[in-house]
Short mmCIF file of C-alpha atoms in Angstrom, two decimals:
data_model
loop_
_atom_site.label_atom_id
_atom_site.label_comp_id
_atom_site.label_asym_id
_atom_site.label_seq_id
_atom_site.Cartn_x
_atom_site.Cartn_y
_atom_site.Cartn_z
CA MET A 1 -11.88 -20.79 17.05
CA SER A 2 -14.28 -23.44 15.43
CA SER A 3 -12.82 -25.42 12.74
CA SER A 4 -12.99 -23.71 9.40
CA GLY A 5 -15.12 -27.22 8.01
CA ARG A 6 -17.76 -26.60 10.68
CA THR A 7 -20.91 -25.61 9.51
CA THR A 8 -22.51 -22.38 11.04
CA GLU A 9 -26.37 -22.55 12.07
CA HIS A 10 -26.50 -19.74 9.14
CA GLY A 11 -24.85 -22.10 6.49
CA GLY A 12 -21.89 -22.88 4.80
CA THR A 13 -18.39 -22.95 6.35
CA ILE A 14 -16.04 -20.42 7.61
CA GLY A 15 -13.48 -21.73 5.26
CA SER A 16 -15.99 -21.08 1.88
CA ARG A 17 -17.09 -17.65 3.22
CA VAL A 18 -13.65 -16.65 3.34
CA ARG A 19 -13.12 -17.86 -0.10
CA ASP A 20 -15.46 -16.15 -1.43
CA ALA A 21 -14.65 -13.07 0.32
CA ILE A 22 -11.51 -13.49 -1.92
CA ARG A 23 -13.02 -13.79 -4.89
CA ALA A 24 -15.03 -10.54 -4.35
CA ALA A 25 -12.23 -8.25 -3.25
CA GLN A 26 -11.02 -9.73 -6.75
CA VAL A 27 -7.51 -10.84 -5.34
CA THR A 28 -6.01 -13.83 -5.29
CA GLN A 29 -5.23 -16.66 -2.48
CA LYS A 30 -1.35 -16.00 -2.94
CA VAL A 31 -1.78 -12.20 -2.45
CA THR A 32 -4.00 -12.43 0.50
CA ALA A 33 -1.85 -14.97 2.15
CA ALA A 34 1.20 -12.78 1.68
CA SER A 35 -1.05 -10.19 2.92
CA VAL A 36 -2.18 -11.60 6.11
CA ASP A 37 1.20 -13.40 7.00
CA MET A 38 -0.01 -16.92 5.90
CA THR A 39 1.69 -19.17 3.71
CA PRO A 40 -0.46 -20.23 0.56
CA ASP A 41 -0.46 -23.71 1.38
CA ALA A 42 -1.94 -23.18 4.81
CA LEU A 43 -4.63 -20.45 3.45
CA SER A 44 -5.53 -23.11 0.76
CA ARG A 45 -6.15 -25.88 3.48
CA SER A 46 -8.10 -23.64 5.71
CA VAL A 47 -10.66 -22.67 2.72
CA ASN A 48 -10.90 -25.77 1.61
CA ASP A 49 -11.69 -27.07 5.26
CA LYS A 50 -8.41 -28.89 5.73
CA ARG A 51 -7.31 -26.90 8.11
CA ALA A 52 -8.52 -24.31 10.61
CA PHE A 53 -8.36 -20.81 11.06
CA THR A 54 -6.63 -19.20 14.13
CA SER A 55 -8.17 -16.07 15.62
CA SER A 56 -5.55 -13.86 14.35
CA GLU A 57 -5.72 -15.11 11.11
CA LEU A 58 -9.63 -14.22 10.49
CA VAL A 59 -9.27 -11.21 12.03
CA ARG A 60 -6.28 -10.12 10.00
CA ILE A 61 -8.39 -11.93 6.74
CA ALA A 62 -11.02 -9.82 7.64
CA ASP A 63 -8.88 -6.40 7.52
CA PHE A 64 -7.24 -6.96 4.64
CA LEU A 65 -10.31 -8.19 2.36
CA GLY A 66 -12.26 -5.11 4.15
CA ALA A 67 -15.22 -8.11 5.22
CA ASP A 68 -17.36 -8.24 7.98
CA LEU A 69 -15.53 -10.53 10.38
CA ARG A 70 -18.89 -11.21 12.35
CA TYR A 71 -20.02 -12.61 8.59
CA LEU A 72 -16.90 -14.59 8.18
CA VAL A 73 -17.03 -15.85 11.45
CA THR A 74 -20.77 -17.28 11.90
CA GLY A 75 -22.23 -16.67 8.63
CA ASP A 76 -24.63 -14.09 10.44
CA ARG A 77 -25.46 -10.63 8.49
CA SER A 78 -28.32 -9.53 10.55
CA ASP A 79 -26.63 -7.60 12.66
CA ARG A 80 -24.44 -5.58 10.28
CA ARG A 81 -26.01 -1.93 10.60
CA GLU A 82 -25.93 -2.32 14.20
CA TRP A 83 -22.32 -3.21 14.50
CA ARG A 84 -21.34 -0.59 11.86
CA GLY A 85 -18.59 1.80 13.26
CA GLN A 86 -19.42 0.83 16.53
CA PRO A 87 -16.77 -2.23 17.63
CA ASN A 88 -17.17 -3.69 21.11
CA PRO A 89 -14.85 -1.61 23.96
CA GLN A 90 -14.12 -4.97 25.11
CA ASN A 91 -12.93 -6.27 22.35
CA THR A 92 -9.93 -4.36 20.70
CA LYS A 93 -9.43 -6.95 18.14
CA LEU A 94 -13.11 -6.46 16.23
CA PRO A 95 -12.73 -4.80 13.03
CA ARG A 96 -14.20 -1.48 12.07
CA PHE A 97 -16.74 -1.23 9.45
CA GLU A 98 -16.19 1.82 7.58
CA ASP A 99 -16.04 1.73 3.82
CA ASP A 100 -12.48 1.93 3.00
CA GLU A 101 -13.56 3.94 -0.51
CA VAL A 102 -15.18 6.84 1.58
CA PHE A 103 -11.61 7.31 2.77
CA LEU A 104 -10.19 6.86 -0.11
CA ASP A 105 -12.25 9.38 -1.64
CA GLN A 106 -11.54 12.07 0.91
CA LEU A 107 -7.77 11.47 0.40
CA ARG A 108 -8.06 12.16 -3.18
CA HIS A 109 -9.98 14.96 -2.42
CA ALA A 110 -7.37 16.23 0.06
CA TYR A 111 -5.14 16.14 -2.94
CA THR A 112 -6.88 18.13 -5.41
CA GLN A 113 -7.75 20.41 -2.98
CA SER A 114 -3.79 20.89 -2.55
CA GLY A 115 -3.29 23.13 -5.36
CA THR A 116 -0.05 21.65 -6.88
CA ILE A 117 0.90 18.09 -6.99
CA HIS A 118 3.94 16.98 -8.16
CA PRO A 119 4.05 13.70 -9.87
CA THR A 120 5.95 10.82 -8.89
CA PRO A 121 9.49 10.43 -10.99
CA PRO A 122 9.43 7.30 -12.68
CA LEU A 123 9.98 4.43 -10.02
CA PRO A 124 12.83 1.95 -10.14
CA ARG A 125 11.97 -1.50 -11.49
CA THR A 126 13.83 -3.77 -9.55
CA PRO A 127 14.40 -4.36 -5.90
CA HIS A 128 18.10 -3.66 -6.10
CA GLU A 129 17.45 -0.08 -7.32
CA LEU A 130 14.99 0.46 -5.05
CA ARG A 131 16.91 -0.41 -1.88
CA VAL A 132 19.45 2.05 -3.73
CA GLY A 133 17.13 4.58 -3.90
CA LEU A 134 16.16 4.20 -0.66
CA GLY A 135 19.19 4.69 0.76
CA PRO A 136 20.83 2.68 3.85
CA GLN A 137 18.59 1.61 6.84
CA PHE A 138 15.64 3.18 4.85
CA LEU A 139 13.12 1.07 7.38
CA GLU A 140 14.01 3.45 10.23
CA ALA A 141 12.52 6.36 8.13
CA LEU A 142 10.94 4.78 5.32
CA ASP A 143 7.80 7.09 5.26
CA ASN A 144 10.38 10.00 4.72
CA ARG A 145 12.71 8.04 2.25
CA LEU A 146 9.74 7.27 0.39
CA GLY A 147 8.62 10.53 0.36
CA GLN A 148 12.30 11.48 -1.08
CA ILE A 149 10.99 9.32 -4.50
CA GLY A 150 8.23 10.85 -4.27
CA VAL A 151 5.72 8.46 -3.02
CA ASP A 152 3.58 9.44 -0.03
CA VAL A 153 2.58 7.07 2.96
CA ILE A 154 -0.66 7.86 4.85
CA ARG A 155 -1.44 5.75 7.98
CA ALA A 156 -4.57 6.14 9.29
CA ARG A 157 -7.05 3.77 11.53
CA GLU A 158 -10.10 4.21 9.49
CA LEU A 159 -8.56 2.07 6.77
CA MET A 160 -9.08 -1.74 7.45
CA ARG A 161 -6.63 -2.60 4.59
CA PRO A 162 -3.64 -1.17 2.85
CA HIS A 163 -3.84 0.45 -0.70
CA HIS A 164 -2.12 2.52 -3.10
CA LEU A 165 -3.37 4.91 -5.50
CA ASP A 166 -2.49 7.21 -8.18
CA VAL A 167 -3.35 10.90 -7.86
CA GLU A 168 -2.89 12.81 -10.85
CA GLY A 169 0.27 11.40 -11.12
CA ARG A 170 1.28 11.05 -7.56
CA ILE A 171 1.78 7.67 -5.95
CA ILE A 172 0.20 7.23 -2.94
CA ILE A 173 0.42 4.13 -0.21
CA ALA A 174 -2.18 4.35 2.38
CA ILE A 175 -2.05 1.83 5.23
CA PRO A 176 -3.77 1.21 8.61
CA THR A 177 -2.50 2.55 11.71
CA SER A 178 -0.78 -0.48 13.51
CA ALA A 179 1.40 -1.40 16.18
CA ASP A 180 2.54 -4.53 14.14
CA TRP A 181 5.81 -2.37 12.67
CA THR A 182 6.85 -5.43 10.79
CA GLN A 183 3.71 -6.00 9.34
CA SER A 184 3.30 -2.53 8.12
CA ASN A 185 6.76 -2.90 6.34
CA VAL A 186 5.16 -5.86 4.74
CA ASP A 187 2.47 -3.84 3.31
CA ILE A 188 4.37 -1.28 2.11
CA ALA A 189 6.96 -3.31 0.40
CA MET A 190 4.35 -5.22 -1.29
CA HIS A 191 2.11 -2.11 -2.53
CA LEU A 192 5.57 -0.64 -3.49
CA ALA A 193 6.29 -3.37 -5.82
CA MET A 194 2.84 -3.11 -7.08
CA ALA A 195 3.58 0.35 -8.13
CA ALA A 196 7.13 0.22 -9.57
CA VAL A 197 6.18 -2.87 -11.44
CA GLY A 198 2.67 -2.19 -12.37
CA ARG A 199 2.82 -0.59 -16.01
CA ASP A 200 4.31 -4.24 -16.89
CA ASN A 201 1.18 -6.21 -16.08
CA PRO A 202 2.79 -8.20 -13.55
CA THR A 203 1.92 -11.63 -12.05
CA ASP A 204 1.09 -11.86 -8.58
CA GLN A 205 4.17 -13.93 -8.07
CA ASP A 206 6.42 -10.55 -10.00
CA VAL A 207 4.83 -8.07 -7.05
CA ILE A 208 5.57 -10.53 -4.17
CA SER A 209 9.26 -11.46 -5.62
CA VAL A 210 10.14 -7.46 -5.47
CA ALA A 211 8.76 -6.89 -2.31
CA ASP A 212 10.72 -9.86 -0.78
CA GLU A 213 13.75 -8.99 -2.43
CA LEU A 214 13.15 -5.10 -1.28
CA LEU A 215 13.21 -6.46 2.14
CA MET A 216 14.81 -9.65 2.38
CA PRO A 217 17.47 -9.74 -0.23
CA GLU A 218 18.60 -13.30 -1.68
CA ASN A 219 22.70 -12.65 -1.42
CA GLU A 220 22.36 -11.64 2.05
CA LEU A 221 19.89 -14.53 3.11
CA ARG A 222 22.29 -17.15 1.49
CA SER A 223 25.83 -15.52 3.01
CA ILE A 224 24.55 -16.02 6.86
CA ASP A 225 25.21 -19.33 8.34
CA TRP A 226 22.11 -20.42 9.52
CA ASN A 227 23.71 -23.29 11.62
CA SER A 228 25.54 -21.53 14.06
CA ILE A 229 23.08 -18.16 14.03
CA SER A 230 22.19 -17.41 17.54
CA ARG A 231 18.58 -16.19 18.75
CA ALA A 232 19.94 -13.16 19.58
CA ALA A 233 21.69 -12.45 15.80
CA LEU A 234 18.28 -14.10 14.61
CA CYS A 235 16.50 -11.28 16.43
CA ARG A 236 18.79 -8.56 15.13
CA ILE A 237 18.46 -9.45 11.33
CA LEU A 238 14.63 -9.69 12.12
CA ARG A 239 15.00 -5.88 13.53
CA ARG A 240 17.41 -4.67 10.73
CA TRP A 241 15.19 -5.89 7.70
CA GLY A 242 12.10 -4.94 9.64
CA VAL A 243 10.07 -8.16 8.66
CA PRO A 244 7.96 -10.84 10.75
CA THR A 245 8.92 -14.22 11.58
CA ARG A 246 6.78 -15.65 9.23
CA ALA A 247 7.53 -13.71 6.28
CA LEU A 248 11.49 -14.78 6.81
CA GLY A 249 10.36 -18.17 7.35
CA ALA A 250 8.68 -18.11 3.98
CA ARG A 251 11.28 -16.60 2.40
CA LEU A 252 13.93 -19.07 3.69
CA GLU A 253 11.66 -21.90 2.47
CA GLN A 254 10.89 -20.17 -0.86
CA LEU A 255 14.65 -19.85 -1.65
CA ARG A 256 14.96 -23.64 -0.29
CA ILE A 257 17.82 -22.42 2.04
CA ARG A 258 18.29 -24.93 4.80
CA THR A 259 18.03 -23.93 8.57
CA PRO A 260 18.51 -26.10 11.45
CA LYS A 261 15.02 -27.09 13.44
CA ARG A 262 15.77 -24.57 16.56
CA VAL A 263 16.08 -21.76 13.85
CA ARG A 264 12.76 -22.82 12.05
CA ARG A 265 11.24 -23.13 16.12
CA ASN A 266 12.09 -19.85 16.66
CA LEU A 267 10.78 -18.42 13.06
CA ALA A 268 7.57 -20.21 14.03
CA MET A 269 6.84 -18.28 17.37
CA SER A 270 5.04 -14.64 16.85
CA THR A 271 7.22 -11.84 16.01
CA SER A 272 6.34 -10.23 19.55
CA ASP A 273 6.99 -13.42 21.06
CA LEU A 274 10.28 -14.12 20.07
CA PHE A 275 11.70 -10.32 20.63
CA ARG A 276 9.98 -10.79 24.50
CA LEU A 277 12.07 -14.41 25.05
CA GLN A 278 14.92 -12.83 23.36
CA SER A 279 14.78 -9.63 25.89
CA GLU A 280 13.96 -11.76 28.76
CA ALA A 281 17.63 -13.22 28.06
CA ASP A 282 19.31 -10.17 27.36
CA ARG A 283 17.84 -8.88 31.09
CA THR A 284 19.08 -12.56 32.73
CA GLU A 285 22.59 -11.95 31.24
CA ALA A 286 22.81 -7.84 32.61
CA ASP A 287 22.04 -9.07 35.80
CA ARG A 288 24.67 -11.78 35.49
CA GLY A 289 26.96 -8.84 34.72
CA LYS A 290 27.62 -10.62 31.28
CA ARG A 291 26.90 -7.40 29.49
CA SER A 292 24.73 -4.40 30.03
CA ALA A 293 22.21 -4.14 27.31
CA ARG A 294 23.73 -5.86 24.32
CA ALA A 295 25.52 -2.43 23.26
CA GLU A 296 26.04 -3.71 19.48
CA LYS A 297 22.24 -2.73 18.58
CA LYS A 298 22.28 0.14 16.39
CA GLY A 299 19.23 2.30 15.15
CA LEU A 300 16.14 3.70 16.92
CA PRO A 301 14.40 2.07 19.35
CA LEU A 302 11.96 -0.45 18.80
CA THR A 303 9.34 1.82 20.84
CA ASP A 304 10.30 4.55 18.12
CA LEU A 305 9.63 2.36 15.60
CA LEU A 306 6.28 0.97 16.96
CA ILE A 307 4.74 4.91 17.93
CA ALA A 308 5.56 5.87 14.39
CA SER A 309 3.33 3.09 12.90
CA SER A 310 0.98 3.37 14.88
CA ALA A 311 0.39 7.21 14.27
CA ARG A 312 -1.60 9.40 12.42
CA THR A 313 0.41 9.86 9.16
CA PHE A 314 -0.18 12.68 6.20
CA PRO A 315 2.85 14.25 4.02
CA ARG A 316 4.08 17.35 5.49
CA TRP A 317 4.00 18.98 2.32
CA LEU A 318 0.11 17.97 2.00
CA ILE A 319 -0.91 19.68 5.32
CA ASN A 320 1.22 22.63 4.59
CA ALA A 321 -0.18 23.08 1.44
CA HIS A 322 -3.69 23.14 3.28
CA LEU A 323 -2.40 25.33 6.41
CA GLN A 324 -1.50 27.92 3.42
CA GLN A 325 -4.57 28.16 1.75
CA VAL A 326 -6.78 28.07 4.93
CA LEU A 327 -4.55 31.31 6.11
CA GLN A 328 -5.12 32.98 2.81
CA GLY A 329 -9.15 32.79 2.91
CA MET A 330 -8.86 30.24 -0.45
CA LEU A 331 -10.04 26.89 1.85
CA PRO A 332 -12.37 26.12 4.60
CA PRO A 333 -10.24 24.24 7.57
CA THR A 334 -12.47 21.00 7.25
CA THR A 335 -9.68 18.94 5.28
CA LEU A 336 -7.10 20.18 7.44
CA ALA A 337 -9.05 19.02 10.40
CA TRP A 338 -9.59 16.04 8.60
CA MET A 339 -6.21 15.13 8.37
CA LEU A 340 -4.89 16.12 11.72
CA ASP A 341 -7.72 14.32 13.20
CA VAL A 342 -9.28 16.94 15.25
CA ASP A 343 -12.31 18.77 15.57
CA VAL A 344 -12.95 21.62 12.91
CA ASP A 345 -13.82 24.24 15.81
CA THR A 346 -10.14 23.53 17.65
CA ILE A 347 -8.50 25.15 14.58
CA GLU A 348 -8.25 29.03 14.93
CA LEU A 349 -6.07 30.37 12.95
CA PRO A 350 -5.71 34.22 11.40
CA VAL A 351 -7.35 33.76 8.44
CA ALA A 352 -6.79 36.83 5.82
CA SER A 353 -9.31 38.95 5.16
#
């Protein structure tokens, strides 16, 4: 990827186009940085052409802002219509160009069609109260735990960035499907925080503080002996809290918690690379007979969490409400098929006469 300071043939720089896209999306650089797994300083230097964006950063920024990745990189809008909805099959990281608002309008319609919408009860305002309400180990069943407090989670591949909305008092968090379980947790935490403190006209920092404390409680961070922590223990912390390495690194820096160089080096790696490195070490230890497979690990296997994060998801109650109305002949199966992501012709139900 070229330097963000390089002027492309269509004029401007990558940094200037990203800065304009952030303004057009009506979000701040702080919120953008937190949502795309960058530090505010790194994003600021990049949009001011003092640091090069990496390819993965540009992909995440385009996804979050709903921007045209090709335009951010090249400054060229001429081929946008040809690219719309037609990602290159040779590059699965190219963004989808469907308009999020189309999906969100369909989502609102699905809710209003359902008949009875139960408004979300007042949400806890503090991170501690949210954690208590969600219960222990809530990240392993996050969608269900949120449903229990009246917040629905929608996951769909059509979305390019996360949203939260209110339909007749029901709070809904809609995020893109992703195999990056940890980033999905961060997206949900950010939008849950926005919904929880939204009536208080919060600043961006208020929202980030609630989300950070929800996922990475300060008292627990300060209770850890970072000087002696092993890489295996660090991986267990990331796994238990369900956060990416960069998010934990940024949180430690924000709280001014000192960590040794080896911990900072581990947190500078991508989450998948760190887990992969530790998995290789675990297999080596198992081969040497030192331990079978880290029996102290608890909770759902990562595979299950990744599958759940990347699967299309709608609330069971919403699907059931549509199913019952279709069975009674009150609704066509169109919206039900859309939620299930199947062809409407494949839905054959005994419709009441």
